[in-house]
Coordinates of C-alpha atoms and ligand atoms in Angstrom, one line a residue:
M1 CA 33.2 -5.5 -45.6
S2 CA 32.0 -8.3 -43.3
P3 CA 34.4 -9.5 -40.6
P4 CA 35.9 -13.0 -40.6
P5 CA 33.7 -15.7 -39.0
P6 CA 34.4 -16.0 -35.3
E7 CA 36.5 -18.7 -33.9
G8 CA 34.4 -21.8 -33.1
N9 CA 31.3 -20.5 -34.9
N10 CA 31.0 -23.6 -36.9
S11 CA 27.3 -24.2 -36.8
R12 CA 24.7 -22.6 -39.0
M13 CA 22.4 -22.6 -35.9
Q14 CA 24.9 -20.7 -33.8
A15 CA 23.1 -18.0 -31.9
N16 CA 25.5 -17.6 -29.0
L17 CA 25.7 -13.9 -28.2
Y18 CA 29.5 -14.2 -27.9
A19 CA 29.9 -15.4 -31.5
A20 CA 28.0 -12.3 -32.7
L21 CA 30.0 -9.9 -30.4
R22 CA 33.2 -11.5 -31.6
A23 CA 32.2 -11.1 -35.2
G24 CA 32.1 -7.3 -34.5
F25 CA 35.8 -7.2 -33.3
P26 CA 38.0 -5.3 -35.8
A27 CA 40.3 -7.1 -38.2
D28 CA 43.3 -5.8 -36.3
L29 CA 43.0 -7.7 -33.1
D30 CA 46.0 -5.9 -31.7
A31 CA 44.2 -2.6 -31.8
T32 CA 43.2 -1.3 -28.4
A33 CA 39.8 -2.5 -27.2
I34 CA 39.8 -1.1 -23.7
E35 CA 41.9 1.6 -22.1
C36 CA 41.7 1.8 -18.3
A37 CA 41.4 5.4 -17.2
D38 CA 42.4 4.7 -13.7
G39 CA 45.4 2.7 -12.7
A40 CA 48.8 2.5 -14.4
G41 CA 47.7 3.2 -18.0
L42 CA 46.7 -0.4 -18.5
S43 CA 45.2 -1.2 -21.9
Y44 CA 43.7 -4.4 -23.5
S45 CA 43.7 -5.4 -27.1
W46 CA 40.8 -7.2 -28.8
R47 CA 43.1 -10.2 -28.8
D48 CA 43.5 -9.9 -25.0
L49 CA 39.7 -10.0 -24.7
E50 CA 39.5 -13.0 -27.0
R51 CA 42.3 -14.9 -25.2
G52 CA 41.4 -13.9 -21.7
S53 CA 37.8 -15.0 -22.1
A54 CA 38.9 -18.2 -23.8
M55 CA 41.1 -19.1 -20.8
L56 CA 38.3 -18.4 -18.4
A57 CA 35.8 -20.4 -20.5
N58 CA 38.3 -23.3 -20.4
L59 CA 38.4 -23.0 -16.7
L60 CA 34.6 -23.2 -16.6
D61 CA 34.7 -26.2 -19.0
S62 CA 37.2 -27.9 -16.7
L63 CA 34.7 -27.9 -13.9
E64 CA 32.4 -30.2 -16.0
L65 CA 29.3 -28.3 -15.0
P66 CA 25.9 -29.1 -16.4
P67 CA 25.0 -27.0 -19.4
A68 CA 23.4 -23.6 -18.6
S69 CA 24.8 -23.6 -15.0
R70 CA 24.4 -20.3 -13.3
I71 CA 27.6 -18.4 -12.6
A72 CA 27.0 -15.8 -9.9
V73 CA 29.5 -12.8 -9.8
Q74 CA 29.9 -10.1 -7.2
T75 CA 33.1 -8.4 -7.9
E76 CA 34.3 -4.8 -8.4
K77 CA 34.3 -3.5 -11.9
S78 CA 37.4 -4.7 -13.9
V79 CA 38.2 -5.7 -17.5
E80 CA 38.7 -9.2 -16.2
A81 CA 35.2 -9.2 -14.8
L82 CA 34.0 -8.3 -18.3
M83 CA 36.1 -11.2 -19.7
L84 CA 34.4 -13.5 -17.2
Y85 CA 31.0 -12.4 -18.5
L86 CA 32.2 -13.2 -22.1
A87 CA 33.6 -16.5 -20.9
V88 CA 30.3 -17.5 -19.4
L89 CA 28.6 -16.8 -22.7
R90 CA 31.3 -18.7 -24.6
A91 CA 31.1 -21.7 -22.3
G92 CA 27.3 -21.8 -22.7
H93 CA 26.4 -21.0 -19.1
V94 CA 24.2 -18.3 -17.5
Y95 CA 25.7 -15.1 -16.1
L96 CA 24.3 -13.8 -12.9
P97 CA 25.7 -10.4 -12.0
L98 CA 25.2 -9.0 -8.4
N99 CA 25.5 -5.4 -7.2
T100 CA 28.6 -5.0 -5.1
A101 CA 26.5 -3.1 -2.5
Y102 CA 24.5 -6.3 -1.6
Q103 CA 25.0 -7.5 1.9
A104 CA 24.9 -11.1 3.3
A105 CA 21.1 -11.4 3.6
E106 CA 20.6 -10.3 0.0
I107 CA 23.4 -12.5 -1.3
D108 CA 22.0 -15.4 0.7
Y109 CA 18.6 -15.0 -1.1
F110 CA 20.1 -14.7 -4.6
I111 CA 22.4 -17.8 -4.1
G112 CA 19.6 -19.8 -2.5
N113 CA 17.2 -18.9 -5.3
A114 CA 19.5 -19.3 -8.3
E115 CA 21.6 -22.2 -7.1
P116 CA 24.7 -21.2 -9.0
A117 CA 27.3 -23.9 -9.8
V118 CA 30.0 -21.2 -9.5
V119 CA 30.3 -18.1 -7.3
V120 CA 33.0 -15.5 -8.0
C121 CA 33.5 -12.8 -5.3
A122 CA 36.0 -10.3 -4.0
G123 CA 38.8 -11.8 -2.0
R124 CA 37.9 -9.7 1.0
N125 CA 34.3 -11.2 1.0
F126 CA 35.4 -14.8 0.5
G127 CA 34.8 -15.8 4.2
W128 CA 31.1 -14.9 4.3
V129 CA 30.2 -15.4 0.6
S130 CA 31.8 -18.9 0.4
K131 CA 29.9 -19.9 3.6
I132 CA 26.6 -18.9 2.1
A133 CA 27.5 -20.6 -1.2
F134 CA 28.7 -23.9 0.2
L135 CA 25.6 -24.1 2.5
A136 CA 23.5 -23.6 -0.6
G137 CA 25.3 -26.4 -2.4
T138 CA 27.6 -24.4 -4.7
Q139 CA 30.8 -26.5 -5.3
N140 CA 33.1 -23.8 -6.7
V141 CA 33.9 -20.4 -5.2
F142 CA 36.6 -18.3 -6.8
T143 CA 37.9 -14.8 -6.0
L144 CA 38.6 -11.9 -8.3
N145 CA 40.0 -8.6 -7.2
E146 CA 40.4 -5.2 -8.8
D147 CA 44.1 -5.6 -9.0
R148 CA 43.7 -8.8 -11.0
S149 CA 44.7 -11.1 -8.1
G150 CA 42.6 -13.9 -6.9
T151 CA 42.0 -17.6 -7.5
L152 CA 40.0 -17.2 -10.6
L153 CA 42.8 -15.8 -12.7
D154 CA 45.4 -18.0 -11.0
R155 CA 43.5 -21.1 -12.0
A156 CA 42.8 -19.9 -15.6
S157 CA 46.3 -18.7 -16.2
T158 CA 47.7 -22.1 -17.2
L159 CA 44.8 -23.0 -19.5
P160 CA 44.7 -22.8 -23.3
D161 CA 43.9 -19.4 -24.8
T162 CA 41.6 -20.7 -27.5
H163 CA 38.1 -22.1 -27.0
E164 CA 35.3 -23.4 -29.1
V165 CA 32.2 -21.3 -28.6
A166 CA 29.3 -23.4 -27.2
V167 CA 26.5 -23.6 -29.7
K168 CA 23.4 -22.0 -28.4
R169 CA 19.9 -21.4 -29.7
A170 CA 18.5 -17.9 -29.6
D171 CA 15.9 -18.8 -27.0
E172 CA 18.5 -20.3 -24.6
M173 CA 19.2 -18.4 -21.4
A174 CA 22.3 -16.1 -21.3
A175 CA 21.8 -14.2 -18.1
I176 CA 19.6 -13.8 -15.1
L177 CA 19.2 -10.3 -13.7
Y178 CA 17.5 -10.0 -10.4
T179 CA 15.0 -7.1 -10.1
S180 CA 13.4 -6.5 -6.7
G181 CA 9.7 -7.5 -6.5
T182 CA 6.8 -5.4 -5.3
T183 CA 6.3 -7.9 -2.5
G184 CA 9.9 -7.5 -1.4
R185 CA 11.1 -10.8 -3.0
S186 CA 13.5 -10.4 -5.9
K187 CA 12.7 -12.0 -9.2
G188 CA 15.3 -13.3 -11.6
A189 CA 14.6 -12.0 -15.1
M190 CA 15.8 -14.7 -17.6
L191 CA 17.3 -13.1 -20.7
S192 CA 18.2 -15.2 -23.7
H193 CA 21.0 -14.9 -26.2
G194 CA 18.4 -13.8 -28.7
N195 CA 16.9 -11.1 -26.4
L196 CA 20.3 -9.5 -25.8
L197 CA 21.6 -9.8 -29.4
S198 CA 18.4 -8.4 -31.0
N199 CA 18.5 -5.4 -28.7
A200 CA 22.3 -4.8 -29.2
R201 CA 21.8 -4.9 -33.0
T202 CA 18.8 -2.6 -32.9
L203 CA 20.7 -0.1 -30.8
Q204 CA 23.8 -0.4 -33.1
A205 CA 21.7 0.7 -36.0
Y206 CA 19.4 3.2 -34.2
W207 CA 22.2 5.0 -32.4
D208 CA 24.3 5.0 -35.6
W209 CA 27.4 3.4 -34.0
Q210 CA 30.5 4.3 -36.1
K211 CA 33.7 2.2 -36.4
D212 CA 35.8 5.0 -34.9
D213 CA 33.5 5.6 -32.0
V214 CA 35.1 5.7 -28.6
L215 CA 32.8 5.0 -25.6
I216 CA 33.4 6.3 -22.1
H217 CA 32.3 3.4 -19.9
A218 CA 31.8 4.8 -16.4
L219 CA 28.8 2.7 -15.3
P220 CA 28.8 -0.4 -13.1
I221 CA 28.7 -3.7 -15.0
F222 CA 26.2 -5.6 -12.8
H223 CA 23.1 -4.0 -14.3
V224 CA 21.5 -3.7 -17.8
H225 CA 22.8 -0.2 -18.5
G226 CA 26.6 -0.8 -18.0
L227 CA 26.7 -4.5 -18.9
F228 CA 24.5 -4.8 -21.8
V229 CA 23.7 -1.4 -23.3
A230 CA 27.1 0.1 -23.0
S231 CA 29.5 -2.9 -23.3
H232 CA 27.5 -4.7 -26.0
G233 CA 27.3 -1.5 -28.0
A234 CA 31.1 -1.1 -28.1
L235 CA 32.0 -4.8 -28.5
L236 CA 29.5 -5.5 -31.2
N237 CA 30.7 -2.5 -33.1
G238 CA 34.4 -3.1 -32.5
S239 CA 34.7 0.3 -30.9
K240 CA 37.2 1.3 -28.2
M241 CA 36.2 1.9 -24.6
I242 CA 37.8 4.2 -22.1
W243 CA 37.1 2.3 -18.9
F244 CA 36.4 3.9 -15.5
S245 CA 36.1 1.7 -12.4
G246 CA 35.8 2.7 -8.8
K247 CA 33.9 5.8 -7.6
F248 CA 32.5 8.0 -10.3
E249 CA 34.8 11.0 -10.5
P250 CA 33.3 13.7 -12.8
R251 CA 36.6 15.6 -13.2
A252 CA 38.4 12.5 -14.4
V253 CA 35.7 11.8 -16.9
I254 CA 35.8 15.4 -18.3
Q255 CA 39.5 15.0 -18.7
R256 CA 39.0 12.1 -21.1
L257 CA 35.9 13.5 -22.9
P258 CA 38.0 15.1 -25.7
E259 CA 39.1 11.6 -26.8
A260 CA 35.6 10.2 -26.8
T261 CA 32.5 10.2 -29.0
V262 CA 29.9 8.4 -26.9
F263 CA 28.9 8.6 -23.3
M264 CA 26.2 6.7 -21.4
G265 CA 25.0 7.6 -17.9
V266 CA 22.2 7.6 -15.4
P267 CA 20.8 11.2 -14.7
T268 CA 22.9 11.5 -11.5
L269 CA 26.1 11.3 -13.6
Y270 CA 24.9 14.2 -15.8
V271 CA 24.0 16.2 -12.7
R272 CA 27.5 15.6 -11.2
L273 CA 29.3 16.4 -14.5
L274 CA 27.4 19.7 -14.7
T275 CA 28.8 20.7 -11.3
E276 CA 32.3 20.9 -12.8
G277 CA 33.4 24.2 -14.4
A278 CA 35.6 22.2 -16.8
L279 CA 32.6 20.8 -18.6
D280 CA 32.3 23.0 -21.7
K281 CA 32.0 22.8 -25.5
A282 CA 35.7 22.3 -26.0
A283 CA 35.8 19.3 -23.8
C284 CA 33.0 17.8 -25.9
R285 CA 34.4 18.7 -29.3
R286 CA 34.7 15.1 -30.6
M287 CA 31.5 13.9 -28.9
R288 CA 28.8 12.5 -31.1
L289 CA 26.3 11.2 -28.6
F290 CA 25.3 11.6 -24.9
I291 CA 22.8 9.0 -23.8
S292 CA 20.8 9.0 -20.6
G293 CA 18.5 6.3 -19.0
S294 CA 17.6 4.1 -16.1
A295 CA 15.7 7.0 -14.4
P296 CA 13.9 10.2 -15.5
L297 CA 16.2 12.9 -16.7
L298 CA 14.9 16.3 -15.5
V299 CA 14.2 18.8 -18.3
E300 CA 16.3 21.2 -16.3
T301 CA 19.4 18.9 -16.6
F302 CA 18.6 18.3 -20.3
R303 CA 18.6 22.1 -21.0
S304 CA 21.6 22.9 -18.9
W305 CA 23.5 20.2 -20.8
Q306 CA 22.5 21.8 -24.1
Q307 CA 23.6 25.2 -23.0
R308 CA 26.9 24.1 -21.5
T309 CA 28.1 21.6 -24.1
G310 CA 26.1 22.3 -27.2
H311 CA 24.9 18.7 -27.2
T312 CA 21.4 17.4 -26.8
I313 CA 21.2 14.4 -24.6
L314 CA 19.4 11.4 -26.1
E315 CA 17.1 9.9 -23.4
R316 CA 16.0 6.3 -23.8
Y317 CA 13.9 3.9 -21.6
G318 CA 14.3 0.3 -20.7
M319 CA 14.3 -2.3 -18.0
S320 CA 16.0 -5.5 -16.8
E321 CA 13.2 -7.7 -18.2
T322 CA 13.3 -6.1 -21.7
V323 CA 16.6 -4.4 -22.2
M324 CA 15.9 -1.2 -24.3
L325 CA 12.4 -0.3 -25.4
T326 CA 12.2 3.3 -26.6
S327 CA 14.7 5.9 -27.6
N328 CA 14.8 9.5 -28.7
P329 CA 16.2 9.7 -32.3
C330 CA 19.9 9.8 -33.0
R331 CA 19.8 10.9 -36.6
P332 CA 18.3 14.4 -37.3
E333 CA 16.2 12.9 -40.1
D334 CA 14.5 10.6 -37.6
G335 CA 13.2 13.6 -35.6
D336 CA 14.2 15.9 -32.7
R337 CA 15.4 14.7 -29.3
I338 CA 12.7 16.0 -26.9
G339 CA 13.5 16.6 -23.3
G340 CA 11.2 14.9 -20.8
T341 CA 10.3 12.2 -23.3
V342 CA 11.9 8.8 -23.8
G343 CA 11.4 8.9 -27.6
F344 CA 9.9 6.4 -30.0
A345 CA 9.4 2.6 -29.7
L346 CA 12.6 1.1 -31.0
P347 CA 12.4 -0.7 -34.4
G348 CA 10.9 -4.1 -33.9
V349 CA 9.7 -3.3 -30.4
G350 CA 5.9 -3.0 -29.7
V351 CA 5.0 -0.4 -27.1
R352 CA 1.3 0.3 -26.2
V353 CA -0.5 2.3 -23.6
R354 CA -3.7 0.8 -22.1
D355 CA -6.2 1.9 -19.4
D356 CA -6.9 -0.3 -16.4
A357 CA -9.8 -2.0 -18.2
G358 CA -7.4 -3.0 -21.1
A359 CA -8.6 -0.5 -23.7
E360 CA -5.9 1.2 -25.8
C361 CA -5.4 4.8 -24.8
A362 CA -5.8 7.6 -27.4
A363 CA -2.7 9.8 -28.1
G364 CA -2.0 12.0 -25.1
E365 CA -4.0 9.8 -22.7
I366 CA -2.2 8.3 -19.7
G367 CA -2.2 4.6 -19.1
N368 CA -0.2 1.5 -18.4
I369 CA 2.8 0.8 -20.7
E370 CA 2.9 -2.7 -22.1
V371 CA 5.6 -4.1 -24.4
R372 CA 6.5 -7.0 -26.6
G373 CA 9.3 -7.9 -29.0
P374 CA 12.4 -10.1 -29.5
N375 CA 14.0 -8.3 -26.7
V376 CA 11.4 -9.2 -24.1
F377 CA 12.5 -11.8 -21.5
A378 CA 10.9 -15.3 -21.3
G379 CA 10.0 -15.1 -17.7
Y380 CA 11.2 -15.0 -14.1
W381 CA 13.5 -17.8 -12.9
R382 CA 11.4 -20.5 -11.1
M383 CA 8.4 -18.2 -10.7
P384 CA 5.8 -19.3 -13.3
E385 CA 2.9 -17.6 -11.4
K386 CA 4.8 -14.3 -11.2
T387 CA 5.6 -14.5 -14.9
Q388 CA 2.0 -15.2 -15.8
E389 CA 0.8 -12.2 -13.7
E390 CA 3.1 -9.9 -15.5
F391 CA 2.0 -10.8 -19.1
T392 CA -1.3 -10.0 -20.6
A393 CA -3.5 -12.7 -22.1
D394 CA -2.3 -11.6 -25.6
G395 CA 1.4 -11.8 -24.6
W396 CA 2.4 -8.3 -23.8
F397 CA 4.7 -7.6 -20.8
R398 CA 3.3 -5.2 -18.2
T399 CA 6.2 -2.8 -17.4
G400 CA 4.6 -1.3 -14.3
D401 CA 5.4 2.1 -15.8
V402 CA 2.7 4.6 -16.5
G403 CA 2.9 7.0 -19.4
R404 CA 1.5 8.4 -22.6
R405 CA 2.3 8.5 -26.3
D406 CA 1.8 11.7 -28.3
A407 CA 0.4 11.9 -31.8
R408 CA 4.0 11.9 -33.2
G409 CA 4.8 8.6 -31.4
Y410 CA 7.0 10.0 -28.6
F411 CA 6.5 8.3 -25.2
T412 CA 6.6 10.1 -21.9
I413 CA 6.9 8.2 -18.6
V414 CA 4.7 10.0 -16.0
G415 CA 4.9 7.6 -13.1
R416 CA 4.8 4.0 -12.0
S417 CA 2.0 1.7 -10.9
K418 CA 4.6 -0.4 -9.1
D419 CA 5.7 1.0 -5.7
L420 CA 9.3 1.6 -6.7
I421 CA 11.9 4.3 -6.0
I422 CA 14.8 4.9 -8.4
S423 CA 17.7 6.5 -6.6
G424 CA 20.8 7.4 -8.6
G425 CA 19.7 4.8 -11.2
Y426 CA 19.3 2.0 -8.6
N427 CA 15.9 0.5 -7.9
V428 CA 14.6 0.3 -4.4
Y429 CA 11.4 -1.5 -3.5
P430 CA 9.8 0.1 -0.5
A431 CA 8.2 -3.2 0.6
E432 CA 11.7 -4.7 1.0
V433 CA 13.0 -1.9 3.2
E434 CA 9.7 -1.7 5.1
G435 CA 10.1 -5.5 5.9
Y436 CA 13.5 -5.0 7.5
V437 CA 12.4 -2.0 9.6
N438 CA 9.2 -3.8 10.7
D439 CA 11.3 -6.6 12.0
M440 CA 13.2 -4.3 14.4
A441 CA 12.3 -4.3 18.1
G442 CA 9.7 -1.7 19.0
V443 CA 8.5 -1.0 15.4
A444 CA 4.8 -1.2 14.8
E445 CA 4.7 -0.1 11.2
T446 CA 6.8 1.6 8.5
A447 CA 6.1 3.5 5.2
V448 CA 9.0 3.9 2.9
I449 CA 8.7 6.6 0.2
G450 CA 10.8 8.3 -2.4
V451 CA 11.2 12.1 -2.4
P452 CA 12.9 14.5 -4.8
H453 CA 16.7 14.7 -4.4
P454 CA 19.0 17.1 -6.4
D455 CA 21.7 14.5 -6.9
F456 CA 20.0 11.0 -6.8
G457 CA 16.7 12.1 -8.5
E458 CA 14.8 10.4 -5.7
A459 CA 16.0 9.6 -2.2
V460 CA 14.6 6.9 0.2
V461 CA 12.9 8.2 3.3
A462 CA 11.2 6.1 6.0
V463 CA 8.3 7.1 8.3
V464 CA 8.2 4.7 11.3
I465 CA 5.5 4.2 13.9
A466 CA 6.6 2.8 17.3
K467 CA 4.7 0.1 19.2
P468 CA 2.9 1.5 22.3
G469 CA 5.5 2.4 25.0
A470 CA 8.5 1.8 22.7
Q471 CA 11.1 4.5 22.1
L472 CA 12.7 4.6 18.7
D473 CA 15.7 6.4 17.3
G474 CA 16.0 7.1 13.6
A475 CA 19.8 7.1 13.6
A476 CA 19.8 3.6 15.3
I477 CA 17.4 2.3 12.6
T478 CA 19.6 3.6 9.8
A479 CA 22.7 2.1 11.4
A480 CA 21.0 -1.3 11.8
L481 CA 19.8 -1.2 8.2
K482 CA 23.4 -0.4 6.9
S483 CA 24.5 -3.8 8.2
Q484 CA 21.6 -5.6 6.5
I485 CA 20.9 -4.2 3.1
A486 CA 22.7 -2.4 0.2
N487 CA 23.6 1.1 1.2
F488 CA 21.6 2.7 -1.7
K489 CA 18.4 1.2 -0.1
V490 CA 19.1 2.7 3.3
P491 CA 16.8 5.7 4.0
K492 CA 18.6 9.0 3.9
Q493 CA 16.3 10.1 6.7
V494 CA 14.0 8.3 9.1
F495 CA 11.0 10.1 10.8
I496 CA 9.4 8.6 13.9
E497 CA 5.8 9.6 13.9
A498 CA 2.6 8.9 15.8
E499 CA 0.6 7.5 12.9
L500 CA 0.5 7.1 9.2
P501 CA -2.2 8.8 7.0
R502 CA -4.8 6.3 5.8
N503 CA -7.7 6.4 3.4
A504 CA -11.2 5.1 4.1
M505 CA -10.1 1.6 3.2
G506 CA -7.3 1.8 5.8
K507 CA -4.6 1.9 3.1
V508 CA -1.5 4.0 3.8
Q509 CA -1.6 7.2 1.7
K510 CA 2.0 7.4 0.5
N511 CA 1.1 10.2 -1.8
L512 CA 0.4 12.4 1.3
L513 CA 3.6 11.4 2.9
R514 CA 5.5 12.2 -0.3
Q515 CA 3.8 15.7 -0.4
Q516 CA 4.6 16.3 3.2
H517 CA 8.3 15.5 2.7
A518 CA 8.7 16.8 -0.8
G519 CA 10.9 19.7 0.2
L520 CA 13.3 17.7 2.4
F521 CA 16.3 17.8 0.2
Q522 CA 15.4 20.6 -2.2
Ligands
MLC1 C1 25.5 5.3 -3.5 N1 24.8 5.7 -2.5 C2 23.5 5.9 -2.9 C3 23.6 5.6 -4.3 N2 24.8 5.2 -4.6 N3 22.4 6.3 -2.3 C4 21.3 6.4 -3.0 N4 21.2 6.1 -4.3 C5 22.4 5.7 -5.0 N5 22.3 5.4 -6.3 C6 25.1 5.9 -1.1 C7 26.5 5.7 -0.7 O1 26.7 4.4 -0.3 C8 26.8 6.7 0.4 O2 26.3 6.2 1.5 C9 26.0 7.9 -0.1 O3 24.9 7.3 -0.8 C10 26.8 8.8 -0.9 O4 27.4 8.1 -1.9 P1 28.2 8.7 -3.1 O5 29.7 8.7 -2.8 O6 27.6 9.9 -3.6 O7 27.9 7.5 -4.2 P2 28.7 7.0 -5.3 O8 29.6 5.9 -4.9 O9 29.4 8.2 -6.0 O10 27.6 6.4 -6.3 C11 26.6 7.2 -6.9 C12 26.4 6.7 -8.4 C13 26.1 5.2 -8.3 C14 25.3 7.5 -9.0 C15 27.7 6.9 -9.2 O11 24.9 5.1 -7.5 C16 25.9 4.6 -9.6 O12 26.8 4.1 -10.3 N6 24.6 4.5 -10.1 C17 24.4 3.9 -11.4 C18 23.4 2.8 -11.3 C19 23.2 2.1 -12.6 O13 24.1 1.7 -13.3 N7 21.9 1.8 -12.9 C20 21.5 1.2 -14.1 C21 20.5 0.1 -13.7 S1 19.9 -0.7 -15.2 P3 27.0 6.4 2.9 O14 26.0 6.1 3.9 O15 28.1 5.4 2.8 O16 27.5 7.8 3.0 C22 18.3 -0.1 -15.5 C23 17.7 -0.3 -16.8 C24 17.9 0.8 -17.7 O17 17.8 0.6 -14.7 O18 16.9 1.4 -18.2 O19 19.0 1.2 -17.8
AMP2 P1 15.4 -2.0 -13.7 O1 14.4 -2.9 -13.1 O2 16.5 -1.7 -12.8 O3 15.8 -2.5 -15.0 O4 14.7 -0.6 -13.9 C1 13.8 -0.4 -14.9 C2 12.9 0.8 -14.6 O5 13.7 2.0 -14.7 C3 11.8 1.0 -15.6 O6 10.7 0.2 -15.4 C4 11.5 2.5 -15.4 O7 10.6 2.7 -14.3 C5 12.8 3.1 -15.1 N1 13.4 3.8 -16.2 C6 14.4 3.3 -17.1 N2 14.7 4.3 -18.0 C7 13.9 5.4 -17.7 C8 13.8 6.7 -18.2 N3 14.5 7.1 -19.2 N4 12.9 7.5 -17.7 C9 12.1 7.1 -16.6 N5 12.2 5.9 -16.0 C10 13.1 5.0 -16.6

C-alpha cells in the first residue's frame, strides 16, 4: 500500500528530498520514530519530526533568505539537529554540516568559502563562531545545544507547525559537504536532491529494508555515513532509530542490540564492540544486517565478527562526492558477502577500473576507480577548474581510489592515488597538516603519513625536519596543532629527524617513511 501524499507535495515536478522522505513515514504518525538511548528516555514520534521540522522551516522562511541559501551547522548530535537538516530541505535551502572537531581556522575557511546566510553553532562556541560569521557577512547566527536549549528552538517555538514543502527540481542543490583537498584546501561537494534520493532508494531496495527494521544510529550526523546513509535509510523506510549521541560507548550499544535489526558503523566501531565480552550471538538475535564503510574493514575484524556474533558484516564503499557506490550483497540469492571486498557496483551506478593511460583494466588488474550515475555530484562549490580536473572527458568522476574488479564483479580497494589518511573513518589530508607544521618557527619541512593503528585503522604521524640551528620539540608541535586543527588530524606521534628520504627526482618517499614507522602502534 502506498503512503498518503506528503503535506505540501502539490506539484507533479516535486523532487524535494524531504517530500520523498516524508512519503516514507508510517501511516501512524504517533508511532515512535526516534528513541534516544542516552538521556532521560526521550522519544520522538513521526509527527514530532514533521512538526519540529515545519517550525524550523518556518523560522528559515521568516528570515526571507534568497532561495538555495547555505545553512551552515556545527552542533553536537541531537534529534533537533536532524530536524534542522529536514527543515533546510523543506525550506529549499542548502545544508552545510560541519564536524564538531573543527577549530576556528577551519570554520573561518568554510564560512568564508560557502558564505552561508545562516550559521547554527553550539552556545559555548557562539563568541568565536559568530565573530567569524558576521565578518564574513552572515546575518543570522543561532545556537542549538544538546539539551535542546538555544536561540534556534526559542525562535522557532512560537511558529506554526505546518509548512508547505518548497518545490525543487532533482538537479537543485540540497547539501554541500566539504572534503579536504589534496592541496590542503577543502572543496565543497554539491549534492542535489536527486543525487541523495536516488542513492537512498537504491540502498532501500538493495539492503532490503523492512518496515519493522530498527536502526541503531551511533554515527555523527555531519558526514555522509551518519547523515545520509543511516538517517535517510530509516526515514525513507519509516523505520525506528535508536539514537546514540555523545561519545561512542560500545557497552551501551550492545545493551540495545537485542531490540535492533540494522547497525551501521565505521570499522573502528566494530573493533571497539569486539573488545566487549557482552557481544555475543544472543545480543544479536534480532539483528538482520551489520554494515561497515568509510574506511577499509580488516579481514581479521570481519572474521572475528562472524565467529562472535554469527553475522557476516556487509562492507560497502562510497564517498562524499558520490554517496554510495558499491556494496556487498544483502540477499543470499545476490551472492556472498566477501571480506576484504566492497562488493558489486550498486544498481544504476557505473564503476570502472582504468590504467593511467585510460585503458580499461582486465578483471583482477589494479587501476584507478572511476564512477558515474545519478548519485554522482555535480561539482565542487565555486571551483569549476577543480571540478573539471576530477572528471574524465567522457564524464566519469575520478575517485582517487585504486582497486580492482574480479571476474564475478566484486570490487576491492587496494589503495589511493590521493595522498589521504583515513583515521577512525575521518579523512585527513597530509598536505593540510604539513602546511600547519611548516608554518611553525624553526620548521624546515614536514612529511605527514598514515601508519597502521589497531583502533583507528590508520593513525597520523609527522616527521619534521628542523631549520639549521633550530631546536624542535615534538610535544610542543602537537600542543600547538591541537589549538589550530580538528583533534583527529593532530599527529599521534611527531618525530624530529635530520632529513627526509627522497628519490632521484627529489620527491619525498613517503612509502619508505610508512615502512619505517609501520610497527609504531602494532
Ligand atoms: C577522535 N580522535 C581521533 C579520532 N576520533 N583520532 C584519530 N582519528 C579519529 N577518528 C582523537 C580524540 O580527540 C582523542 O584525542 C583521541 O583521538 C582518542 O579519542 P577517543 O576517545 O578514542 O575518540 P572518540 O571520541 O571515541 O571517537 C572515535 C570515533 C569517532 C571512532 C567514535 O572518530 C567517530 O565517530 N568516527 C566516525 C567517523 C565517521 O562517521 N565517518 C564517516 C565519514 S563519511 P585527545 O588528544 O583529546 O586524547 C565517508 C563516506 C563513506 O567517509 O563512505 O561513508
Ligand atoms: P569522504 O571523502 O570522507 O567521503 O571519504 C571517502 C573515501 O573513504 C573514499 O574515497 C575511500 O577512500 C574511503 N572509503 C569509503 N568506504 C570505504 C571502504 N569500504 N573501504 C575502503 N575505503 C573506503
